Amino acid sequence: MESLVESLRHAKVVPVLRRTDGAEAEAAARTLLDAGLPVVELTANTPDWAGALGRLRSAYPRAVLGVGTVCAEGDARAACDAGADFLVSPWPVPDVRAYAAARGVPLCEGGFTPGELAAAARHGVAKLFPAHAVGPSYLKSVMAVLPAGSLVMPTGGIKLADVPAWLAAGAIAVGVGSDLDRLPQVWHELGAA
């Protein structure tokens, strides 16, 4: 988990690649990784995501590769077998949590309420989802009551222009799935490079 936390702090933005097929997701990931971004997340509801992940793992052995929208143990298993460095679930999935713990793979578990986020943060990095429904001020308020050291990554409907506000509110990193062609430029502007 410490390695993932360090990578997320450095990356500040995690591109979430939800695409029509694995080849498209792989191409987008290659573009972002070649631009210097250290972390990318494919989603388990993208067709052939596991194949794309395996090819990316071979081509980019030092990249931090995650799989999101992991809602079943089978997807967690496929992600780990393909070389995922971390898993992301949109809500608590006990089978996924147990599998990730058994494999020693960090899990970013989703939550929305302060109680859900506190519970998720006990297992690693909590994913605030859907973040666009509440905004950075909500995260700032929640961070004030979460146990010290809690880590939260907001995801879902966040625009690149809003990333600095989320980081200022206490996010360890921000998951972004749109406007990714501008991400390398914004990433450098954030001082992440």
mmCIF file of N, CA, C and O in Angstrom, residues 4-41:
data_model
loop_
_atom_site.group_PDB
_atom_site.id
_atom_site.type_symbol
_atom_site.label_atom_id
_atom_site.label_comp_id
_atom_site.label_asym_id
_atom_site.label_seq_id
_atom_site.Cartn_x
_atom_site.Cartn_y
_atom_site.Cartn_z
ATOM 1 N N LEU A 4 1.775 2.348 -3.473
ATOM 2 C CA LEU A 4 0.647 2.943 -4.193
ATOM 3 C C LEU A 4 0.391 4.358 -3.696
ATOM 4 O O LEU A 4 0.172 5.277 -4.495
ATOM 5 N N VAL A 5 0.409 4.569 -2.394
ATOM 6 C CA VAL A 5 0.176 5.895 -1.822
ATOM 7 C C VAL A 5 1.204 6.882 -2.372
ATOM 8 O O VAL A 5 0.868 7.994 -2.792
ATOM 9 N N GLU A 6 2.459 6.480 -2.404
ATOM 10 C CA GLU A 6 3.514 7.340 -2.944
ATOM 11 C C GLU A 6 3.251 7.654 -4.412
ATOM 12 O O GLU A 6 3.387 8.801 -4.848
ATOM 13 N N SER A 7 2.854 6.651 -5.179
ATOM 14 C CA SER A 7 2.568 6.850 -6.606
ATOM 15 C C SER A 7 1.384 7.781 -6.811
ATOM 16 O O SER A 7 1.410 8.653 -7.691
ATOM 17 N N LEU A 8 0.339 7.626 -6.012
ATOM 18 C CA LEU A 8 -0.833 8.493 -6.139
ATOM 19 C C LEU A 8 -0.496 9.932 -5.770
ATOM 20 O O LEU A 8 -0.929 10.868 -6.447
ATOM 21 N N ARG A 9 0.269 10.107 -4.707
ATOM 22 C CA ARG A 9 0.669 11.464 -4.310
ATOM 23 C C ARG A 9 1.463 12.141 -5.426
ATOM 24 O O ARG A 9 1.298 13.326 -5.702
ATOM 25 N N HIS A 10 2.338 11.376 -6.061
ATOM 26 C CA HIS A 10 3.155 11.915 -7.150
ATOM 27 C C HIS A 10 2.290 12.190 -8.384
ATOM 28 O O HIS A 10 2.419 13.244 -9.013
ATOM 29 N N ALA A 11 1.414 11.284 -8.725
ATOM 30 C CA ALA A 11 0.611 11.413 -9.942
ATOM 31 C C ALA A 11 -0.400 12.552 -9.844
ATOM 32 O O ALA A 11 -0.654 13.257 -10.817
ATOM 33 N N LYS A 12 -1.029 12.700 -8.718
ATOM 34 C CA LYS A 12 -2.074 13.692 -8.464
ATOM 35 C C LYS A 12 -3.343 13.445 -9.278
ATOM 36 O O LYS A 12 -4.437 13.738 -8.821
ATOM 37 N N VAL A 13 -3.214 12.957 -10.493
ATOM 38 C CA VAL A 13 -4.367 12.657 -11.353
ATOM 39 C C VAL A 13 -4.227 11.225 -11.842
ATOM 40 O O VAL A 13 -3.163 10.819 -12.299
ATOM 41 N N VAL A 14 -5.317 10.464 -11.734
ATOM 42 C CA VAL A 14 -5.336 9.093 -12.242
ATOM 43 C C VAL A 14 -6.312 9.044 -13.410
ATOM 44 O O VAL A 14 -7.515 9.216 -13.227
ATOM 45 N N PRO A 15 -5.806 8.847 -14.629
ATOM 46 C CA PRO A 15 -6.716 8.721 -15.759
ATOM 47 C C PRO A 15 -7.484 7.404 -15.679
ATOM 48 O O PRO A 15 -6.888 6.339 -15.527
ATOM 49 N N VAL A 16 -8.800 7.499 -15.762
ATOM 50 C CA VAL A 16 -9.673 6.322 -15.712
ATOM 51 C C VAL A 16 -10.116 6.046 -17.142
ATOM 52 O O VAL A 16 -10.871 6.818 -17.726
ATOM 53 N N LEU A 17 -9.623 4.942 -17.699
ATOM 54 C CA LEU A 17 -9.826 4.646 -19.120
ATOM 55 C C LEU A 17 -10.977 3.663 -19.319
ATOM 56 O O LEU A 17 -10.785 2.457 -19.407
ATOM 57 N N ARG A 18 -12.173 4.210 -19.405
ATOM 58 C CA ARG A 18 -13.381 3.435 -19.700
ATOM 59 C C ARG A 18 -13.621 3.618 -21.198
ATOM 60 O O ARG A 18 -13.953 4.711 -21.646
ATOM 61 N N ARG A 19 -13.416 2.552 -21.975
ATOM 62 C CA ARG A 19 -13.472 2.667 -23.430
ATOM 63 C C ARG A 19 -14.389 1.600 -24.022
ATOM 64 O O ARG A 19 -14.863 0.701 -23.333
ATOM 65 N N THR A 20 -14.580 1.696 -25.342
ATOM 66 C CA THR A 20 -15.464 0.745 -26.029
ATOM 67 C C THR A 20 -14.814 -0.618 -26.190
ATOM 68 O O THR A 20 -15.511 -1.614 -26.333
ATOM 69 N N ASP A 21 -13.483 -0.668 -26.197
ATOM 70 C CA ASP A 21 -12.792 -1.961 -26.251
ATOM 71 C C ASP A 21 -11.380 -1.818 -25.699
ATOM 72 O O ASP A 21 -10.878 -0.713 -25.501
ATOM 73 N N GLY A 22 -10.760 -2.970 -25.462
ATOM 74 C CA GLY A 22 -9.439 -2.992 -24.856
ATOM 75 C C GLY A 22 -8.371 -2.325 -25.698
ATOM 76 O O GLY A 22 -7.463 -1.685 -25.162
ATOM 77 N N ALA A 23 -8.468 -2.451 -27.031
ATOM 78 C CA ALA A 23 -7.460 -1.846 -27.906
ATOM 79 C C ALA A 23 -7.484 -0.324 -27.777
ATOM 80 O O ALA A 23 -6.437 0.330 -27.732
ATOM 81 N N GLU A 24 -8.690 0.243 -27.689
ATOM 82 C CA GLU A 24 -8.808 1.692 -27.528
ATOM 83 C C GLU A 24 -8.266 2.130 -26.167
ATOM 84 O O GLU A 24 -7.556 3.131 -26.056
ATOM 85 N N ALA A 25 -8.583 1.378 -25.128
ATOM 86 C CA ALA A 25 -8.070 1.692 -23.796
ATOM 87 C C ALA A 25 -6.549 1.574 -23.760
ATOM 88 O O ALA A 25 -5.867 2.413 -23.160
ATOM 89 N N GLU A 26 -6.036 0.541 -24.392
ATOM 90 C CA GLU A 26 -4.585 0.347 -24.429
ATOM 91 C C GLU A 26 -3.899 1.499 -25.150
ATOM 92 O O GLU A 26 -2.877 2.021 -24.679
ATOM 93 N N ALA A 27 -4.445 1.931 -26.279
ATOM 94 C CA ALA A 27 -3.854 3.039 -27.035
ATOM 95 C C ALA A 27 -3.854 4.320 -26.202
ATOM 96 O O ALA A 27 -2.859 5.053 -26.171
ATOM 97 N N ALA A 28 -4.960 4.589 -25.523
ATOM 98 C CA ALA A 28 -5.042 5.781 -24.672
ATOM 99 C C ALA A 28 -4.027 5.694 -23.531
ATOM 100 O O ALA A 28 -3.352 6.681 -23.209
ATOM 101 N N ALA A 29 -3.905 4.519 -22.925
ATOM 102 C CA ALA A 29 -2.947 4.336 -21.832
ATOM 103 C C ALA A 29 -1.522 4.540 -22.326
ATOM 104 O O ALA A 29 -0.715 5.208 -21.652
ATOM 105 N N ARG A 30 -1.197 3.998 -23.494
ATOM 106 C CA ARG A 30 0.155 4.160 -24.045
ATOM 107 C C ARG A 30 0.475 5.639 -24.267
ATOM 108 O O ARG A 30 1.580 6.100 -23.959
ATOM 109 N N THR A 31 -0.488 6.385 -24.796
ATOM 110 C CA THR A 31 -0.280 7.816 -25.024
ATOM 111 C C THR A 31 0.025 8.529 -23.724
ATOM 112 O O THR A 31 0.962 9.341 -23.641
ATOM 113 N N LEU A 32 -0.750 8.237 -22.680
ATOM 114 C CA LEU A 32 -0.554 8.887 -21.391
ATOM 115 C C LEU A 32 0.749 8.455 -20.719
ATOM 116 O O LEU A 32 1.478 9.285 -20.165
ATOM 117 N N LEU A 33 1.048 7.175 -20.764
ATOM 118 C CA LEU A 33 2.293 6.690 -20.158
ATOM 119 C C LEU A 33 3.510 7.239 -20.901
ATOM 120 O O LEU A 33 4.502 7.623 -20.277
ATOM 121 N N ASP A 34 3.430 7.289 -22.228
ATOM 122 C CA ASP A 34 4.535 7.854 -23.012
ATOM 123 C C ASP A 34 4.732 9.337 -22.714
ATOM 124 O O ASP A 34 5.836 9.867 -22.854
ATOM 125 N N ALA A 35 3.662 10.026 -22.309
ATOM 126 C CA ALA A 35 3.748 11.447 -21.956
ATOM 127 C C ALA A 35 4.312 11.647 -20.554
ATOM 128 O O ALA A 35 4.518 12.781 -20.129
ATOM 129 N N GLY A 36 4.535 10.553 -19.823
ATOM 130 C CA GLY A 36 5.154 10.640 -18.519
ATOM 131 C C GLY A 36 4.249 10.388 -17.333
ATOM 132 O O GLY A 36 4.716 10.346 -16.202
ATOM 133 N N LEU A 37 2.946 10.244 -17.555
ATOM 134 C CA LEU A 37 2.069 9.954 -16.426
ATOM 135 C C LEU A 37 2.419 8.584 -15.858
ATOM 136 O O LEU A 37 2.572 7.617 -16.610
ATOM 137 N N PRO A 38 2.552 8.472 -14.544
ATOM 138 C CA PRO A 38 3.021 7.221 -13.960
ATOM 139 C C PRO A 38 1.931 6.219 -13.614
ATOM 140 O O PRO A 38 2.223 5.056 -13.348
ATOM 141 N N VAL A 39 0.659 6.652 -13.594
ATOM 142 C CA VAL A 39 -0.441 5.798 -13.144
ATOM 143 C C VAL A 39 -1.577 5.865 -14.154
ATOM 144 O O VAL A 39 -1.939 6.954 -14.608
ATOM 145 N N VAL A 40 -2.137 4.714 -14.515
ATOM 146 C CA VAL A 40 -3.365 4.663 -15.309
ATOM 147 C C VAL A 40 -4.270 3.578 -14.738
ATOM 148 O O VAL A 40 -3.802 2.628 -14.114
ATOM 149 N N GLU A 41 -5.563 3.760 -14.962
ATOM 150 C CA GLU A 41 -6.561 2.789 -14.503
ATOM 151 C C GLU A 41 -7.453 2.389 -15.673
ATOM 152 O O GLU A 41 -8.075 3.247 -16.304
#
